[in-house]
CSV table of C-alpha atoms and ligand atoms in Angstrom, one decimal:
chain,number,residue,atom,x,y,z
A,1,MET,CA,0.6,-11.7,-26.0
A,2,LYS,CA,-2.3,-9.9,-27.5
A,3,ALA,CA,-3.0,-6.3,-26.2
A,4,ILE,CA,-5.0,-3.2,-27.3
A,5,VAL,CA,-2.5,-0.5,-28.1
A,6,HIS,CA,-2.8,3.1,-29.1
A,7,HIS,CA,0.2,5.3,-30.2
A,8,THR,CA,-1.7,8.5,-30.8
A,9,PHE,CA,-4.7,10.3,-29.2
A,10,GLY,CA,-7.9,10.3,-31.1
A,11,SER,CA,-11.1,8.5,-31.9
A,12,PRO,CA,-11.6,4.7,-31.1
A,13,GLU,CA,-9.9,4.0,-34.5
A,14,VAL,CA,-6.6,4.6,-32.8
A,15,LEU,CA,-7.0,1.4,-30.8
A,16,HIS,CA,-5.4,-1.7,-32.4
A,17,LEU,CA,-5.0,-5.3,-31.3
A,18,GLU,CA,-1.3,-6.0,-31.5
A,19,ASP,CA,1.2,-8.7,-30.5
A,20,VAL,CA,3.4,-7.3,-27.8
A,21,PRO,CA,6.0,-8.9,-25.5
A,22,THR,CA,4.5,-10.6,-22.3
A,23,PRO,CA,5.8,-8.6,-19.3
A,24,ALA,CA,8.0,-10.4,-16.7
A,25,PRO,CA,7.3,-9.7,-13.1
A,26,GLN,CA,9.9,-7.6,-11.2
A,27,THR,CA,10.9,-8.6,-7.6
A,28,HIS,CA,7.8,-7.3,-5.9
A,29,GLU,CA,5.4,-7.9,-8.8
A,30,ILE,CA,2.9,-10.7,-9.8
A,31,LEU,CA,2.1,-11.7,-13.4
A,32,LEU,CA,-1.6,-12.2,-14.0
A,33,ARG,CA,-3.4,-14.1,-16.8
A,34,ASN,CA,-6.1,-11.4,-17.2
A,35,HIS,CA,-9.7,-12.5,-17.8
A,36,ALA,CA,-11.7,-9.2,-17.6
A,37,THR,CA,-11.2,-5.4,-17.4
A,38,THR,CA,-13.5,-2.4,-18.0
A,39,VAL,CA,-13.6,0.7,-20.2
A,40,THR,CA,-14.2,3.7,-18.1
A,41,SER,CA,-15.2,7.3,-19.1
A,42,ALA,CA,-12.0,8.5,-17.6
A,43,GLU,CA,-10.0,6.2,-19.9
A,44,THR,CA,-12.0,7.3,-23.0
A,45,ALA,CA,-11.2,10.9,-22.1
A,46,GLY,CA,-7.6,9.8,-21.9
A,47,ARG,CA,-7.7,8.1,-25.3
A,48,GLN,CA,-9.1,11.2,-26.8
A,49,GLY,CA,-6.5,13.3,-25.0
A,50,LYS,CA,-9.3,15.7,-24.1
A,51,GLY,CA,-9.0,18.8,-21.8
A,52,PHE,CA,-7.6,18.1,-18.2
A,53,ALA,CA,-7.0,14.4,-19.2
A,54,ARG,CA,-3.8,15.5,-21.1
A,55,LEU,CA,-2.2,16.5,-17.8
A,56,TYR,CA,-2.2,12.8,-16.8
A,57,PHE,CA,-2.4,10.9,-20.1
A,58,GLY,CA,0.5,12.7,-21.7
A,59,PRO,CA,0.9,16.3,-23.1
A,60,LEU,CA,1.9,15.4,-26.7
A,61,ARG,CA,1.3,11.6,-27.1
A,62,PRO,CA,-0.1,8.8,-25.0
A,63,ARG,CA,2.0,8.1,-21.9
A,64,PHE,CA,0.1,4.8,-21.5
A,65,GLU,CA,-0.2,3.0,-24.8
A,66,ILE,CA,-2.2,0.1,-23.2
A,67,LEU,CA,-5.2,1.4,-21.2
A,68,GLY,CA,-7.4,-0.7,-18.9
A,69,SER,CA,-7.3,-0.2,-15.1
A,70,ALA,CA,-9.5,-3.0,-13.6
A,71,VAL,CA,-8.1,-6.5,-13.6
A,72,ALA,CA,-9.6,-9.9,-12.7
A,73,GLY,CA,-7.4,-12.8,-13.2
A,74,GLU,CA,-5.1,-15.6,-12.1
A,75,VAL,CA,-1.5,-15.4,-10.8
A,76,VAL,CA,0.7,-17.3,-13.2
A,77,ALA,CA,4.1,-16.1,-11.9
A,78,THR,CA,5.6,-14.0,-9.0
A,79,GLY,CA,8.7,-11.9,-8.5
A,80,ALA,CA,11.4,-13.3,-6.2
A,81,ALA,CA,10.3,-11.4,-3.0
A,82,VAL,CA,6.5,-11.7,-3.4
A,83,GLU,CA,4.8,-13.1,-0.2
A,84,ARG,CA,1.2,-11.8,-0.4
A,85,PHE,CA,0.1,-14.0,-3.4
A,86,ALA,CA,1.1,-17.3,-5.0
A,87,VAL,CA,0.7,-18.9,-8.4
A,88,GLY,CA,-2.9,-20.1,-8.9
A,89,ASP,CA,-4.4,-17.3,-6.7
A,90,LEU,CA,-7.5,-15.6,-8.3
A,91,VAL,CA,-7.5,-11.9,-7.7
A,92,VAL,CA,-9.4,-8.7,-8.6
A,93,GLY,CA,-8.4,-5.1,-8.4
A,94,GLY,CA,-6.8,-2.2,-10.1
A,95,VAL,CA,-3.5,-2.3,-11.9
A,96,GLY,CA,-2.5,1.1,-10.6
A,97,PRO,CA,-1.7,4.4,-12.1
A,98,ARG,CA,0.0,3.1,-15.3
A,99,PHE,CA,-3.0,1.1,-16.7
A,100,GLY,CA,-2.1,-1.9,-18.9
A,101,ALA,CA,-5.1,-4.2,-18.3
A,102,LEU,CA,-6.3,-4.3,-22.0
A,103,ALA,CA,-4.0,-7.3,-22.5
A,104,GLU,CA,-3.9,-11.0,-22.0
A,105,PHE,CA,-1.2,-10.7,-19.3
A,106,VAL,CA,-0.4,-7.8,-16.9
A,107,CYS,CA,2.1,-7.3,-14.2
A,108,VAL,CA,0.8,-5.7,-10.9
A,109,ALA,CA,2.7,-4.6,-7.8
A,110,GLU,CA,2.3,-7.0,-4.9
A,111,ASN,CA,1.0,-4.0,-2.7
A,112,ALA,CA,-1.3,-2.7,-5.4
A,113,ALA,CA,-5.1,-2.4,-4.8
A,114,ILE,CA,-5.9,-6.0,-5.4
A,115,THR,CA,-7.5,-8.7,-3.3
A,116,ARG,CA,-8.5,-12.4,-3.6
A,117,LEU,CA,-11.5,-13.1,-5.6
A,118,PRO,CA,-14.1,-15.1,-3.6
A,119,ASP,CA,-16.1,-17.9,-5.2
A,120,HIS,CA,-19.4,-17.1,-6.9
A,121,VAL,CA,-18.2,-13.7,-8.2
A,122,SER,CA,-17.7,-13.9,-12.0
A,123,TRP,CA,-14.7,-12.4,-13.7
A,124,ALA,CA,-16.9,-9.7,-15.3
A,125,GLU,CA,-18.6,-8.8,-12.0
A,126,ALA,CA,-15.2,-8.6,-10.3
A,127,ALA,CA,-13.9,-6.2,-12.9
A,128,ALA,CA,-17.1,-4.1,-12.6
A,129,VAL,CA,-16.6,-3.8,-8.8
A,130,ALA,CA,-13.2,-2.4,-9.4
A,131,ASP,CA,-14.9,0.4,-11.5
A,132,GLY,CA,-17.5,2.8,-10.0
A,133,ALA,CA,-17.5,1.6,-6.4
A,134,LEU,CA,-13.9,2.5,-5.7
A,135,THR,CA,-14.8,6.1,-6.7
A,136,ALA,CA,-18.2,6.4,-5.1
A,137,LEU,CA,-17.3,4.9,-1.6
A,138,PRO,CA,-14.5,7.5,-0.7
A,139,PHE,CA,-16.7,10.3,-2.0
A,140,LEU,CA,-19.6,9.3,0.2
A,141,ARG,CA,-17.8,8.1,3.3
A,142,ASP,CA,-14.7,10.3,3.4
A,143,HIS,CA,-15.6,13.6,1.6
A,144,ALA,CA,-19.4,13.8,2.2
A,145,ASP,CA,-19.1,12.0,5.6
A,146,LEU,CA,-22.6,10.7,4.8
A,147,GLN,CA,-24.4,9.6,8.0
A,148,PRO,CA,-27.4,7.3,8.6
A,149,GLY,CA,-30.7,9.2,8.3
A,150,GLN,CA,-29.2,11.9,6.1
A,151,HIS,CA,-30.7,12.8,2.7
A,152,ILE,CA,-28.5,12.6,-0.4
A,153,LEU,CA,-29.3,13.6,-4.0
A,154,VAL,CA,-27.2,11.7,-6.6
A,155,ASN,CA,-27.1,13.4,-10.0
A,156,GLY,CA,-26.2,11.2,-12.9
A,157,ALA,CA,-28.0,8.5,-11.0
A,158,SER,CA,-28.6,7.2,-14.5
A,159,GLY,CA,-24.9,7.8,-14.0
A,160,ALA,CA,-26.7,6.2,-11.2
A,161,SER,CA,-26.8,3.9,-14.0
A,162,GLY,CA,-23.3,5.0,-15.0
A,163,ALA,CA,-20.5,3.2,-13.1
A,164,VAL,CA,-20.0,5.8,-10.3
A,165,GLY,CA,-23.7,6.7,-10.0
A,166,SER,CA,-25.0,3.1,-9.8
A,167,ALA,CA,-22.4,2.4,-7.1
A,168,ALA,CA,-23.3,5.7,-5.2
A,169,VAL,CA,-27.0,4.9,-5.0
A,170,GLN,CA,-26.4,1.4,-3.5
A,171,LEU,CA,-23.6,2.5,-1.1
A,172,ALA,CA,-25.5,5.5,0.1
A,173,LYS,CA,-28.4,3.2,1.0
A,174,HIS,CA,-26.0,0.8,2.7
A,175,LEU,CA,-24.7,3.8,4.7
A,176,GLY,CA,-28.3,4.4,5.9
A,177,ALA,CA,-29.2,7.5,3.9
A,178,THR,CA,-32.3,8.4,2.0
A,179,VAL,CA,-31.5,8.6,-1.7
A,180,THR,CA,-33.0,10.9,-4.3
A,181,ALA,CA,-31.7,9.8,-7.7
A,182,VAL,CA,-31.6,12.1,-10.8
A,183,SER,CA,-31.5,10.2,-14.1
A,184,SER,CA,-33.3,10.1,-17.4
A,185,GLY,CA,-36.7,8.3,-17.3
A,186,ARG,CA,-35.4,5.4,-19.3
A,187,ASN,CA,-33.2,4.4,-16.4
A,188,HIS,CA,-35.7,4.8,-13.6
A,189,ASP,CA,-36.5,1.1,-13.3
A,190,LEU,CA,-32.8,0.3,-13.0
A,191,VAL,CA,-32.1,3.1,-10.5
A,192,ARG,CA,-35.2,2.1,-8.4
A,193,SER,CA,-34.0,-1.5,-8.4
A,194,LEU,CA,-30.7,-0.3,-6.9
A,195,GLY,CA,-32.6,1.1,-3.9
A,196,ALA,CA,-33.3,4.8,-4.8
A,197,ASP,CA,-36.2,6.2,-2.6
A,198,ASP,CA,-37.1,9.1,-4.9
A,199,LEU,CA,-36.5,9.6,-8.6
A,200,ILE,CA,-36.2,12.8,-10.7
A,201,ASP,CA,-36.1,12.7,-14.5
A,202,TYR,CA,-33.7,15.4,-15.5
A,203,THR,CA,-35.0,15.4,-19.1
A,204,ARG,CA,-38.4,16.6,-17.8
A,205,GLU,CA,-37.5,18.9,-14.9
A,206,ASP,CA,-34.6,20.9,-13.5
A,207,PHE,CA,-33.7,19.1,-10.3
A,208,THR,CA,-32.0,22.3,-9.0
A,209,ARG,CA,-35.4,24.0,-8.8
A,210,SER,CA,-37.2,21.3,-6.7
A,211,GLY,CA,-37.2,23.6,-3.7
A,212,LYS,CA,-36.1,20.6,-1.6
A,213,THR,CA,-32.8,20.6,0.5
A,214,TYR,CA,-30.3,17.8,1.0
A,215,ASP,CA,-27.4,17.1,3.4
A,216,VAL,CA,-25.3,16.0,0.4
A,217,VAL,CA,-25.6,16.6,-3.4
A,218,PHE,CA,-23.3,14.2,-5.3
A,219,ASP,CA,-22.9,14.9,-9.0
A,220,ALA,CA,-21.6,11.5,-10.2
A,221,VAL,CA,-21.3,12.7,-13.8
A,222,GLY,CA,-20.2,16.3,-13.3
A,223,LYS,CA,-23.0,17.8,-15.3
A,224,SER,CA,-24.0,20.5,-12.7
A,225,SER,CA,-22.2,23.1,-10.7
A,226,TYR,CA,-21.9,24.3,-7.1
A,227,ALA,CA,-23.5,27.6,-8.1
A,228,ARG,CA,-26.6,25.8,-9.5
A,229,CYS,CA,-26.9,23.3,-6.7
A,230,LYS,CA,-26.1,25.4,-3.5
A,231,ARG,CA,-29.8,26.2,-3.1
A,232,LEU,CA,-30.4,22.5,-2.6
A,233,LEU,CA,-28.0,22.3,0.3
A,234,THR,CA,-28.9,22.5,4.0
A,235,PRO,CA,-26.9,25.2,5.9
A,236,THR,CA,-24.2,22.6,6.5
A,237,GLY,CA,-24.7,20.7,3.2
A,238,ARG,CA,-21.9,19.4,1.0
A,239,TYR,CA,-21.8,19.5,-2.8
A,240,LEU,CA,-19.4,17.0,-4.5
A,241,THR,CA,-18.5,16.4,-8.1
A,242,THR,CA,-16.4,13.9,-9.9
A,243,VAL,CA,-15.4,16.2,-12.8
A,244,PRO,CA,-12.7,18.9,-12.4
A,245,SER,CA,-13.3,22.6,-13.3
A,246,LEU,CA,-11.3,25.7,-12.2
A,247,GLY,CA,-14.4,26.7,-10.2
A,248,ILE,CA,-14.6,23.6,-8.1
A,249,LEU,CA,-10.8,23.3,-7.7
A,250,ALA,CA,-10.8,26.8,-6.2
A,251,ARG,CA,-13.8,26.1,-4.0
A,252,THR,CA,-12.2,22.8,-2.8
A,253,LEU,CA,-9.2,24.8,-1.6
A,254,LEU,CA,-11.2,27.6,-0.1
A,255,THR,CA,-14.0,25.8,1.7
A,256,SER,CA,-12.6,22.3,2.5
A,257,ARG,CA,-12.5,23.1,6.3
A,258,SER,CA,-15.7,25.2,6.5
A,259,LYS,CA,-18.5,23.8,8.7
A,260,ARG,CA,-21.1,25.6,6.5
A,261,ARG,CA,-22.2,24.8,3.0
A,262,ARG,CA,-19.3,23.8,0.8
A,263,GLY,CA,-18.4,22.3,-2.5
A,264,SER,CA,-15.5,20.1,-3.5
A,265,ILE,CA,-13.9,17.5,-5.8
A,266,ALA,CA,-11.7,14.6,-5.0
A,267,PHE,CA,-9.4,12.5,-7.2
A,268,THR,CA,-9.9,8.9,-6.0
A,269,GLY,CA,-7.3,7.5,-8.4
A,270,LEU,CA,-4.6,9.2,-6.2
A,271,ARG,CA,-5.6,7.5,-2.9
A,272,PRO,CA,-3.1,5.3,-1.1
A,273,LEU,CA,-3.2,1.8,-2.6
A,274,ALA,CA,-3.6,0.2,0.8
A,275,LYS,CA,-6.8,2.2,1.4
A,276,VAL,CA,-8.1,1.3,-2.1
A,277,ALA,CA,-7.4,-2.4,-1.4
A,278,GLU,CA,-9.3,-2.1,1.9
A,279,ASP,CA,-12.3,-0.6,0.0
A,280,LEU,CA,-12.1,-3.3,-2.7
A,281,ALA,CA,-12.2,-6.1,-0.1
A,282,TYR,CA,-15.1,-4.3,1.6
A,283,VAL,CA,-17.2,-3.9,-1.5
A,284,ILE,CA,-16.4,-7.5,-2.6
A,285,SER,CA,-17.8,-8.6,0.8
A,286,LEU,CA,-21.0,-6.6,0.1
A,287,VAL,CA,-21.3,-8.5,-3.2
A,288,GLU,CA,-20.9,-11.8,-1.4
A,289,SER,CA,-23.6,-10.7,1.2
A,290,GLY,CA,-25.9,-9.5,-1.6
A,291,ASP,CA,-25.8,-5.9,-0.4
A,292,TYR,CA,-24.1,-4.6,-3.6
A,293,ARG,CA,-24.7,-5.5,-7.2
A,294,PRO,CA,-22.1,-4.5,-9.8
A,295,VAL,CA,-24.2,-3.2,-12.8
A,296,ILE,CA,-22.8,-4.4,-16.1
A,297,ASP,CA,-24.2,-2.7,-19.2
A,298,ARG,CA,-22.4,-4.6,-22.0
A,299,THR,CA,-19.4,-7.0,-22.4
A,300,TYR,CA,-17.1,-7.0,-25.4
A,301,PRO,CA,-14.3,-9.4,-26.3
A,302,LEU,CA,-10.8,-7.8,-26.3
A,303,GLY,CA,-10.7,-7.6,-30.1
A,304,GLU,CA,-13.8,-5.3,-30.1
A,305,THR,CA,-12.4,-2.8,-27.5
A,306,ALA,CA,-12.7,0.0,-30.1
A,307,GLU,CA,-16.5,-0.7,-30.3
A,308,ALA,CA,-16.6,-0.6,-26.5
A,309,HIS,CA,-14.9,2.8,-26.5
A,310,ARG,CA,-17.3,4.1,-29.1
A,311,TYR,CA,-20.2,3.1,-26.9
A,312,VAL,CA,-18.7,4.7,-23.7
A,313,ASP,CA,-18.0,7.9,-25.7
A,314,THR,CA,-21.8,8.3,-26.0
A,315,GLU,CA,-22.1,8.9,-22.2
A,316,ARG,CA,-25.1,6.7,-22.2
A,317,LYS,CA,-23.6,3.6,-20.6
A,318,ARG,CA,-25.5,2.1,-17.7
A,319,GLY,CA,-23.1,0.7,-15.2
A,320,SER,CA,-19.9,-0.7,-16.4
A,321,VAL,CA,-18.7,-1.8,-19.8
A,322,VAL,CA,-16.6,-5.0,-19.4
A,323,ILE,CA,-13.9,-6.4,-21.7
A,324,THR,CA,-13.6,-10.2,-21.5
A,325,ILE,CA,-10.2,-11.6,-22.3
A,326,ASP,CA,-9.6,-15.3,-22.8
A,327,PRO,CA,-12.5,-16.3,-20.6
A,328,GLY,CA,-10.4,-18.9,-18.8
A,329,PRO,CA,-11.9,-21.4,-16.2
A,330,GLU,CA,-15.7,-21.1,-15.8
A,331,ARG,CA,-16.8,-19.2,-12.6
B,401,NAP,N1,-12.8,12.4,-9.6
B,401,NAP,C1,-12.5,11.1,-9.7
B,401,NAP,O1,-11.8,10.5,-8.8
B,401,NAP,C2,-13.2,10.2,-10.7
B,401,NAP,C3,-13.0,8.8,-10.7
B,401,NAP,C4,-13.6,8.1,-11.7
B,401,NAP,C5,-14.5,8.7,-12.7
B,401,NAP,N2,-14.6,10.0,-12.6
B,401,NAP,C6,-15.5,10.8,-13.6
B,401,NAP,O2,-16.8,10.5,-13.1
B,401,NAP,C7,-17.7,10.6,-14.2
B,401,NAP,C8,-18.7,9.5,-14.2
B,401,NAP,O3,-18.1,8.3,-14.6
B,401,NAP,P1,-19.0,7.1,-15.0
B,401,NAP,O4,-18.1,6.0,-15.5
B,401,NAP,O5,-20.0,6.8,-13.9
B,401,NAP,O6,-19.8,7.8,-16.2
B,401,NAP,P2,-20.7,7.2,-17.2
B,401,NAP,O7,-20.9,5.8,-16.8
B,401,NAP,O8,-20.1,7.4,-18.6
B,401,NAP,O9,-22.0,8.0,-17.1
B,401,NAP,C9,-23.0,7.6,-18.0
B,401,NAP,C10,-24.3,8.0,-17.4
B,401,NAP,O10,-24.4,9.4,-17.2
B,401,NAP,C11,-25.7,9.8,-17.3
B,401,NAP,N3,-25.8,11.1,-17.9
B,401,NAP,C12,-25.3,11.6,-19.0
B,401,NAP,N4,-25.6,12.9,-19.2
B,401,NAP,C13,-26.2,13.3,-18.0
B,401,NAP,C14,-26.8,14.5,-17.5
B,401,NAP,N5,-26.7,15.6,-18.2
B,401,NAP,N6,-27.3,14.5,-16.3
B,401,NAP,C15,-27.4,13.4,-15.6
B,401,NAP,N7,-27.0,12.2,-16.0
B,401,NAP,C16,-26.4,12.1,-17.2
B,401,NAP,C17,-26.3,8.8,-18.4
B,401,NAP,O11,-27.6,8.4,-18.0
B,401,NAP,P3,-28.8,8.9,-18.9
B,401,NAP,O12,-28.7,8.1,-20.2
B,401,NAP,O13,-30.0,8.5,-18.0
B,401,NAP,O14,-28.7,10.3,-19.1
B,401,NAP,C18,-25.4,7.5,-18.2
B,401,NAP,O15,-26.0,6.4,-17.6
B,401,NAP,C19,-16.8,10.7,-15.5
B,401,NAP,O16,-16.8,12.0,-16.0
B,401,NAP,C20,-15.5,10.2,-15.0
B,401,NAP,O17,-14.4,10.8,-15.7
B,401,NAP,C21,-14.0,10.8,-11.7
């Protein structure tokens, strides 16, 4: 089968299209003919072997030579003990902690965070759902405990146009909150179309000096800090970021139980797969009901994955960057 492989850390040039053996499903696995995946900023950091990413992606050389975490495809074979899925089923989800979706075929555990793909959701949309939303939802619902009527500020809302930010704006609205979105002006139309109530252009003003206060400040792109944002919090307000630093790791440990202002980070990739699968089915149902729109910036064919990585490295993507693989039956 064809797959995008990298044997060393580095620039997008380390990514190569290679012929590799098609995996065979183990007892509790399914084999998928893969039609779409995404390139996330977490994976491009993993490709570069940058900073904290080395802890997970490999200290000396890539632990996962085939990246890609979202999968949207068709079951073409199952392991002997598989009951949840059958050949011909169309599914969407995450391949789990070992990546491997930048390939024509991928094996996924039966109990992985995957769910059936309903009609009218394209392969590309499906892969994009398995991107930002599965990070934004647990941050807003579990860590921020966002309630109807509360006021949230989403930084990186053009991140609001990034994968996590664009999901956070829509899901925060769906949870009944008032949303102030911080993005560059060029993304204001997009962020407003996602439901944001107020918009701040961070290229023109410092949103931490607005003098306003919020129940939640969610930094979807990790470009601010608790120290800069705590003045924006109500006395019981919560600051959340997606990007680790020693400061926020310490604060997470020290203040996680406080009823007063606090700051924290979460690592949504480490959540129990069954919980992630529940969230996936929930967000897919919102797509079906028109309450959630996966934002797709660009799509690239598998052979141009290095180009896709080069674009994500700019930190200017709006929504998800999707890789289409063997487009398969029209949807
Ligand atoms: N902790 C976790 O569990 C977890 C899980 C997944 C991802 N992450 C992390 O979450 C972060 C966001 O991921 P993503 O895929 O959504 O990122 P992304 O799509 O690459 O974010 C791109 C967006 O960020 C905005 N942006 C860039 N610099 C900014 C700044 N200084 N202030 C405000 N916005 C800025 C850009 O909008 P403009 O062009 O308008 O500036 C762009 O639309 C990544 O660092 C990723 O590693 C963490």
